[in-house]
Short mmCIF file of C-alpha atoms in Angstrom, two decimals:
data_model
loop_
_atom_site.label_atom_id
_atom_site.label_comp_id
_atom_site.label_asym_id
_atom_site.label_seq_id
_atom_site.Cartn_x
_atom_site.Cartn_y
_atom_site.Cartn_z
CA MET A 1 25.94 -42.98 -56.70
CA LYS A 2 27.92 -42.76 -53.64
CA ILE A 3 29.19 -39.09 -55.79
CA ILE A 4 25.42 -38.72 -56.00
CA ASN A 5 24.58 -38.47 -52.08
CA TYR A 6 27.34 -36.19 -50.91
CA ILE A 7 25.80 -33.70 -53.82
CA SER A 8 22.16 -33.96 -52.31
CA ALA A 9 23.99 -34.01 -49.03
CA PHE A 10 25.63 -30.47 -49.52
CA ALA A 11 22.23 -29.38 -51.15
CA LEU A 12 20.42 -30.06 -47.98
CA SER A 13 23.09 -28.84 -46.05
CA THR A 14 21.35 -25.48 -45.31
CA LEU A 15 18.85 -26.89 -43.75
CA MET A 16 21.09 -28.43 -41.87
CA CYS A 17 22.41 -25.45 -40.28
CA CYS A 18 21.93 -24.04 -36.79
CA CYS A 19 22.07 -20.56 -35.69
CA ALA A 20 23.79 -20.03 -32.34
CA GLY A 21 21.75 -18.41 -29.57
CA THR A 22 22.83 -15.24 -28.42
CA GLN A 23 24.73 -15.11 -24.84
CA GLU A 24 26.45 -12.61 -23.50
CA LYS A 25 29.72 -12.57 -23.18
CA ASN A 26 31.62 -13.51 -19.67
CA ALA A 27 32.34 -10.17 -18.26
CA ASN A 28 36.00 -11.82 -16.44
CA THR A 29 37.96 -12.91 -19.18
CA ASN A 30 41.45 -13.71 -19.46
CA ALA A 31 43.22 -12.46 -22.28
CA GLU A 32 46.66 -15.75 -22.57
CA SER A 33 49.02 -13.49 -23.92
CA SER A 34 51.45 -16.75 -24.51
CA ASP A 35 48.73 -18.27 -26.99
CA SER A 36 49.02 -16.89 -30.87
CA VAL A 37 45.69 -15.71 -30.95
CA SER A 38 44.22 -13.87 -28.33
CA VAL A 39 40.49 -15.29 -27.14
CA SER A 40 37.90 -14.81 -24.27
CA VAL A 41 37.68 -17.16 -21.84
CA SER A 42 35.18 -18.37 -19.94
CA THR A 43 34.76 -18.76 -15.68
CA GLY A 44 31.52 -20.03 -15.79
CA GLU A 45 30.26 -23.23 -16.51
CA PHE A 46 30.44 -25.28 -19.80
CA VAL A 47 27.90 -26.05 -22.16
CA PRO A 48 27.11 -28.45 -24.60
CA VAL A 49 28.84 -27.70 -27.68
CA GLU A 50 25.68 -27.01 -29.88
CA ASN A 51 25.78 -24.54 -27.36
CA LEU A 52 29.16 -23.18 -26.98
CA ASN A 53 28.94 -19.16 -27.44
CA ALA A 54 27.85 -17.28 -30.11
CA GLU A 55 31.43 -15.77 -30.70
CA CYS A 56 32.72 -19.17 -30.84
CA TYR A 57 30.05 -20.20 -33.75
CA VAL A 58 31.32 -20.01 -37.03
CA ASP A 59 29.45 -22.71 -39.07
CA LYS A 60 28.08 -26.66 -39.48
CA LEU A 61 27.58 -28.19 -42.89
CA SER A 62 27.04 -31.79 -44.99
CA TYR A 63 29.85 -34.01 -45.33
CA ALA A 64 28.29 -37.27 -46.02
CA VAL A 65 24.78 -39.11 -45.99
CA CYS A 66 24.88 -41.37 -43.09
CA ILE A 67 24.77 -45.13 -44.61
CA ASP A 68 22.62 -48.25 -42.38
CA CYS A 69 21.51 -45.55 -39.65
CA ASP A 70 18.01 -44.03 -38.92
CA VAL A 71 16.21 -41.79 -41.33
CA LEU A 72 16.83 -39.05 -38.69
CA ASP A 73 19.94 -38.78 -38.99
CA GLN A 74 20.32 -38.72 -42.54
CA PHE A 75 22.91 -36.60 -42.43
CA ARG A 76 27.06 -36.45 -41.48
CA THR A 77 27.49 -32.94 -40.37
CA LEU A 78 31.02 -31.08 -39.20
CA SER A 79 30.70 -28.40 -36.57
CA ILE A 80 32.91 -25.54 -36.88
CA TYR A 81 33.50 -23.03 -33.93
CA GLY A 82 36.87 -20.89 -33.39
CA PRO A 83 37.66 -17.43 -33.53
CA GLU A 84 36.18 -15.45 -36.66
CA LYS A 85 39.17 -15.89 -39.87
CA LYS A 86 40.19 -12.63 -40.10
CA GLU A 87 41.72 -11.24 -44.29
CA ASN A 88 44.20 -13.61 -45.46
CA GLU A 89 44.71 -15.62 -42.26
CA LYS A 90 44.80 -19.24 -41.70
CA MET A 91 45.09 -20.92 -38.65
CA PRO A 92 45.85 -24.73 -36.66
CA VAL A 93 42.80 -26.78 -36.39
CA VAL A 94 41.68 -29.06 -33.66
CA VAL A 95 39.33 -32.66 -34.83
CA PHE A 96 37.41 -33.40 -31.88
CA ILE A 97 35.58 -36.87 -31.59
CA GLU A 98 33.36 -37.10 -29.44
CA GLY A 99 32.28 -39.89 -27.31
CA SER A 100 29.11 -40.75 -26.08
CA ILE A 101 27.20 -37.63 -23.50
CA ASN A 102 26.62 -40.60 -21.46
CA GLU A 103 30.06 -41.32 -20.61
CA MET A 104 30.71 -38.40 -19.56
CA PRO A 105 30.20 -34.27 -20.75
CA SER A 106 31.92 -34.05 -24.15
CA PHE A 107 31.08 -30.36 -24.21
CA GLU A 108 34.02 -29.65 -22.35
CA TRP A 109 36.54 -30.68 -23.87
CA PRO A 110 36.03 -28.82 -27.23
CA ARG A 111 35.79 -25.25 -25.35
CA ILE A 112 39.28 -26.15 -24.10
CA PHE A 113 40.93 -25.34 -27.39
CA VAL A 114 38.49 -22.59 -28.46
CA ASP A 115 39.97 -21.29 -25.59
CA LEU A 116 43.51 -21.13 -26.65
CA GLY A 117 42.90 -19.39 -29.51
CA TYR A 118 42.22 -22.67 -32.23
CA LYS A 119 39.85 -23.60 -34.46
CA VAL A 120 37.52 -26.99 -33.31
CA CYS A 121 35.71 -28.95 -36.35
CA ILE A 122 33.47 -31.17 -34.27
CA PRO A 123 32.44 -33.99 -36.75
CA LYS A 124 29.46 -36.19 -35.82
CA CYS A 125 30.33 -39.39 -36.80
CA SER A 126 29.50 -43.15 -36.23
CA ASN A 127 29.76 -43.77 -31.45
CA ILE A 128 31.35 -47.34 -30.94
CA LYS A 129 30.00 -48.51 -27.79
CA ALA A 130 29.01 -52.18 -28.24
CA ASP A 131 31.44 -55.29 -27.28
CA ARG A 132 34.30 -54.71 -28.96
CA ASN A 133 34.57 -58.58 -30.33
CA ASN A 134 30.93 -58.10 -31.96
CA ASP A 135 30.87 -58.17 -35.60
CA LYS A 136 27.88 -55.28 -36.16
CA THR A 137 30.21 -52.98 -33.51
CA ILE A 138 33.22 -53.80 -36.29
CA LYS A 139 31.65 -52.38 -38.53
CA THR A 140 30.27 -49.32 -37.12
CA PHE A 141 34.13 -48.53 -36.24
CA ARG A 142 34.74 -48.66 -39.69
CA THR A 143 32.04 -46.89 -40.56
CA ALA A 144 33.35 -44.17 -38.41
CA LEU A 145 37.29 -44.25 -39.35
CA SER A 146 35.52 -43.25 -42.89
CA ASP A 147 33.22 -40.60 -41.16
CA VAL A 148 36.39 -39.24 -39.48
CA ASN A 149 37.84 -39.37 -42.79
CA ASP A 150 35.39 -37.77 -44.67
CA ALA A 151 34.73 -34.99 -42.26
CA ILE A 152 38.53 -33.91 -42.80
CA THR A 153 38.49 -34.42 -46.40
CA THR A 154 35.54 -31.97 -46.90
CA MET A 155 37.69 -29.49 -43.48
CA LYS A 156 40.06 -29.30 -46.30
CA ALA A 157 38.48 -28.19 -48.95
CA LYS A 158 36.77 -25.87 -46.84
CA ALA A 159 39.73 -24.28 -45.73
CA ASP A 160 40.15 -21.25 -47.40
CA LYS A 161 36.93 -20.17 -46.28
CA TYR A 162 37.06 -20.56 -43.20
CA GLY A 163 40.41 -20.05 -42.52
CA ILE A 164 42.02 -23.34 -41.60
CA ASP A 165 45.91 -24.36 -42.06
CA THR A 166 45.56 -27.77 -43.79
CA THR A 167 49.46 -28.29 -42.44
CA ASN A 168 48.39 -28.29 -39.23
CA ILE A 169 45.86 -30.45 -38.21
CA PHE A 170 45.64 -32.33 -34.74
CA LEU A 171 42.92 -35.43 -33.75
CA ALA A 172 41.38 -35.34 -30.57
CA GLY A 173 38.57 -36.83 -29.04
CA ASN A 174 37.63 -38.10 -25.35
CA ALA A 175 36.07 -41.80 -24.25
CA SER A 176 35.21 -43.68 -27.93
CA GLY A 177 36.02 -40.62 -29.38
CA ALA A 178 39.50 -41.30 -27.73
CA TYR A 179 39.63 -44.12 -29.00
CA VAL A 180 38.15 -43.61 -32.65
CA ALA A 181 40.82 -40.93 -32.70
CA SER A 182 44.34 -42.78 -32.11
CA SER A 183 42.69 -45.94 -34.17
CA TYR A 184 42.54 -43.77 -37.00
CA MET A 185 46.57 -42.39 -36.87
CA TYR A 186 47.72 -45.71 -34.93
CA THR A 187 46.23 -48.50 -36.92
CA TYR A 188 45.71 -50.08 -40.59
CA VAL A 189 41.99 -50.85 -40.72
CA SER A 190 41.13 -53.11 -43.95
CA GLY A 191 37.80 -52.31 -45.26
CA THR A 192 37.87 -48.65 -44.84
CA GLU A 193 38.66 -46.26 -47.35
CA HIS A 194 41.91 -44.87 -47.83
CA LEU A 195 42.08 -41.86 -44.90
CA SER A 196 43.57 -38.93 -45.22
CA LYS A 197 46.17 -38.49 -42.49
CA LYS A 198 48.03 -35.60 -44.49
CA GLY A 199 48.76 -32.69 -42.64
CA ILE A 200 47.98 -34.83 -39.42
CA LYS A 201 50.39 -33.26 -36.56
CA GLY A 202 49.26 -34.99 -32.92
CA VAL A 203 46.72 -36.49 -31.26
CA ILE A 204 44.96 -36.07 -27.97
CA SER A 205 43.54 -38.84 -26.15
CA ILE A 206 41.67 -38.11 -23.51
CA SER A 207 39.73 -40.86 -21.53
CA THR A 208 39.68 -43.42 -24.16
CA SER A 209 37.54 -46.63 -23.30
CA SER A 210 39.92 -48.81 -25.11
CA ALA A 211 43.50 -49.50 -25.85
CA LEU A 212 44.65 -50.48 -29.87
CA ASN A 213 42.29 -53.01 -31.36
CA LEU A 214 45.12 -54.96 -32.78
CA SER A 215 43.32 -58.12 -32.55
CA GLU A 216 41.24 -56.72 -35.80
CA PHE A 217 43.54 -54.17 -36.72
CA GLU A 218 47.27 -53.76 -37.79
CA MET A 219 48.88 -50.95 -35.97
CA ASN A 220 50.83 -48.19 -37.97
CA LEU A 221 53.60 -45.57 -36.87
CA GLU A 222 55.16 -44.92 -39.69
CA ASN A 223 54.49 -41.44 -39.49
CA LYS A 224 55.91 -40.66 -36.19
CA ILE A 225 52.74 -38.59 -34.86
CA LYS A 226 53.03 -37.94 -31.34
CA CYS A 227 50.01 -39.14 -28.54
CA LEU A 228 49.37 -37.04 -25.77
CA ILE A 229 47.35 -39.05 -23.40
CA PHE A 230 44.85 -38.31 -20.22
CA HIS A 231 43.05 -39.53 -17.44
CA GLY A 232 41.79 -39.58 -14.17
CA THR A 233 42.34 -41.25 -11.14
CA ALA A 234 38.73 -40.96 -9.52
CA ASN A 235 35.97 -42.89 -9.05
CA GLU A 236 37.12 -46.67 -9.32
CA GLN A 237 37.89 -46.32 -13.19
CA TYR A 238 40.38 -48.65 -12.93
CA ALA A 239 39.10 -50.34 -16.14
CA GLU A 240 39.75 -46.99 -18.17
CA LEU A 241 42.55 -46.00 -16.52
CA LEU A 242 43.95 -49.42 -17.63
CA ASN A 243 43.14 -48.32 -21.57
CA SER A 244 45.52 -45.20 -21.16
CA LYS A 245 47.62 -46.97 -20.49
CA GLN A 246 47.74 -49.54 -22.56
CA LEU A 247 47.67 -47.23 -25.41
CA SER A 248 50.51 -45.28 -23.84
CA SER A 249 52.47 -48.12 -23.79
CA GLN A 250 51.48 -50.07 -27.38
CA LEU A 251 52.67 -46.29 -28.60
CA GLY A 252 55.84 -46.46 -27.12
CA GLU A 253 58.31 -43.25 -27.47
CA LEU A 254 54.83 -41.52 -28.92
CA ALA A 255 52.86 -41.16 -26.27
CA ASP A 256 53.03 -38.51 -23.22
CA TYR A 257 50.90 -40.23 -20.70
CA THR A 258 49.18 -38.16 -17.68
CA GLU A 259 47.38 -39.32 -15.25
CA VAL A 260 45.27 -36.52 -13.61
CA GLU A 261 43.55 -36.26 -10.05
CA GLY A 262 39.91 -36.35 -10.41
CA ALA A 263 37.23 -37.69 -12.02
CA ASN A 264 36.79 -38.36 -15.98
CA ASP A 265 33.04 -38.24 -15.86
CA PHE A 266 32.78 -35.07 -14.01
CA PRO A 267 35.87 -33.16 -14.38
CA THR A 268 37.25 -30.66 -11.80
CA PRO A 269 38.16 -27.42 -12.61
CA GLU A 270 42.40 -28.65 -11.53
CA TYR A 271 41.88 -31.41 -13.93
CA THR A 272 40.45 -28.98 -16.54
CA LYS A 273 43.20 -26.34 -15.89
CA VAL A 274 45.55 -30.05 -15.92
CA VAL A 275 44.63 -31.07 -19.59
CA LYS A 276 44.41 -27.35 -20.73
CA ASP A 277 48.09 -26.32 -19.69
CA LYS A 278 49.54 -29.68 -21.65
CA CYS A 279 47.70 -29.11 -24.21
CA ARG A 280 48.50 -25.63 -24.68
CA GLU A 281 52.42 -26.55 -24.80
CA PHE A 282 52.06 -30.12 -27.08
CA LEU A 283 50.24 -27.70 -29.75
CA LYS A 284 53.04 -25.43 -29.57
CA GLU A 285 55.43 -28.03 -29.62
CA ASN A 286 54.04 -30.43 -33.02
CA ILE A 287 52.66 -26.96 -35.03
CA ALA A 288 54.85 -26.79 -38.18
CA LYS A 289 56.55 -23.89 -38.55
#
């Protein structure tokens, strides 16, 4: 039945496609010669991810039918951004899991990876917001991990079409999205299908809303995948800051933790620059040669 639903979702995916609005390119762009791909860098304000500049938009496709969700949210979709595919070119990709827009503006972070010259795939998946010990939340959490797994599997199946290097995948997220990303890589979660971790070379956690939930799930560090962790220090966000510190402690030598001056909900240009510079180094260091 699930396969039939997937086929139905794919057949209707064209109805779900969105066209990126035409926007003028910012004239004041900087070519980052140190990056493997040259991409224009916007110096203006960030915009919501669905309205990223037209030159960054590639495609959107359905990867699954949403189970136990509102009828208006039947389809799980995977939005693809980044430089257009060149002939016979395959590029490393960042799979970015968004947090709730009410927590902080997720759309700022995917733009960083596009600007650095990477493909960015953003799956629409179940979001974790309720009490971590609530039974419904645990069920939703398992669904979120399965959503991400289905999205990655679909992305791999479409890799040739979109010019994606499936041997160089990075998993990233912010807030509750960072919680899902780290749990996907570093825990074994009973009740989920086999999670596709092959090809993932690193994890990036930005302002996670929680550390690994080891009261419910078993830690799994056998892949030895590195994790880059950020958190802002302003706005008295001490509880969440402790979550990021705890995640770093849980991962031990696999973690690279950075505290950044500034607020997580509205990052300053200085904060964004630190994240961008560190991510540039991290991505290059962990790409398979």
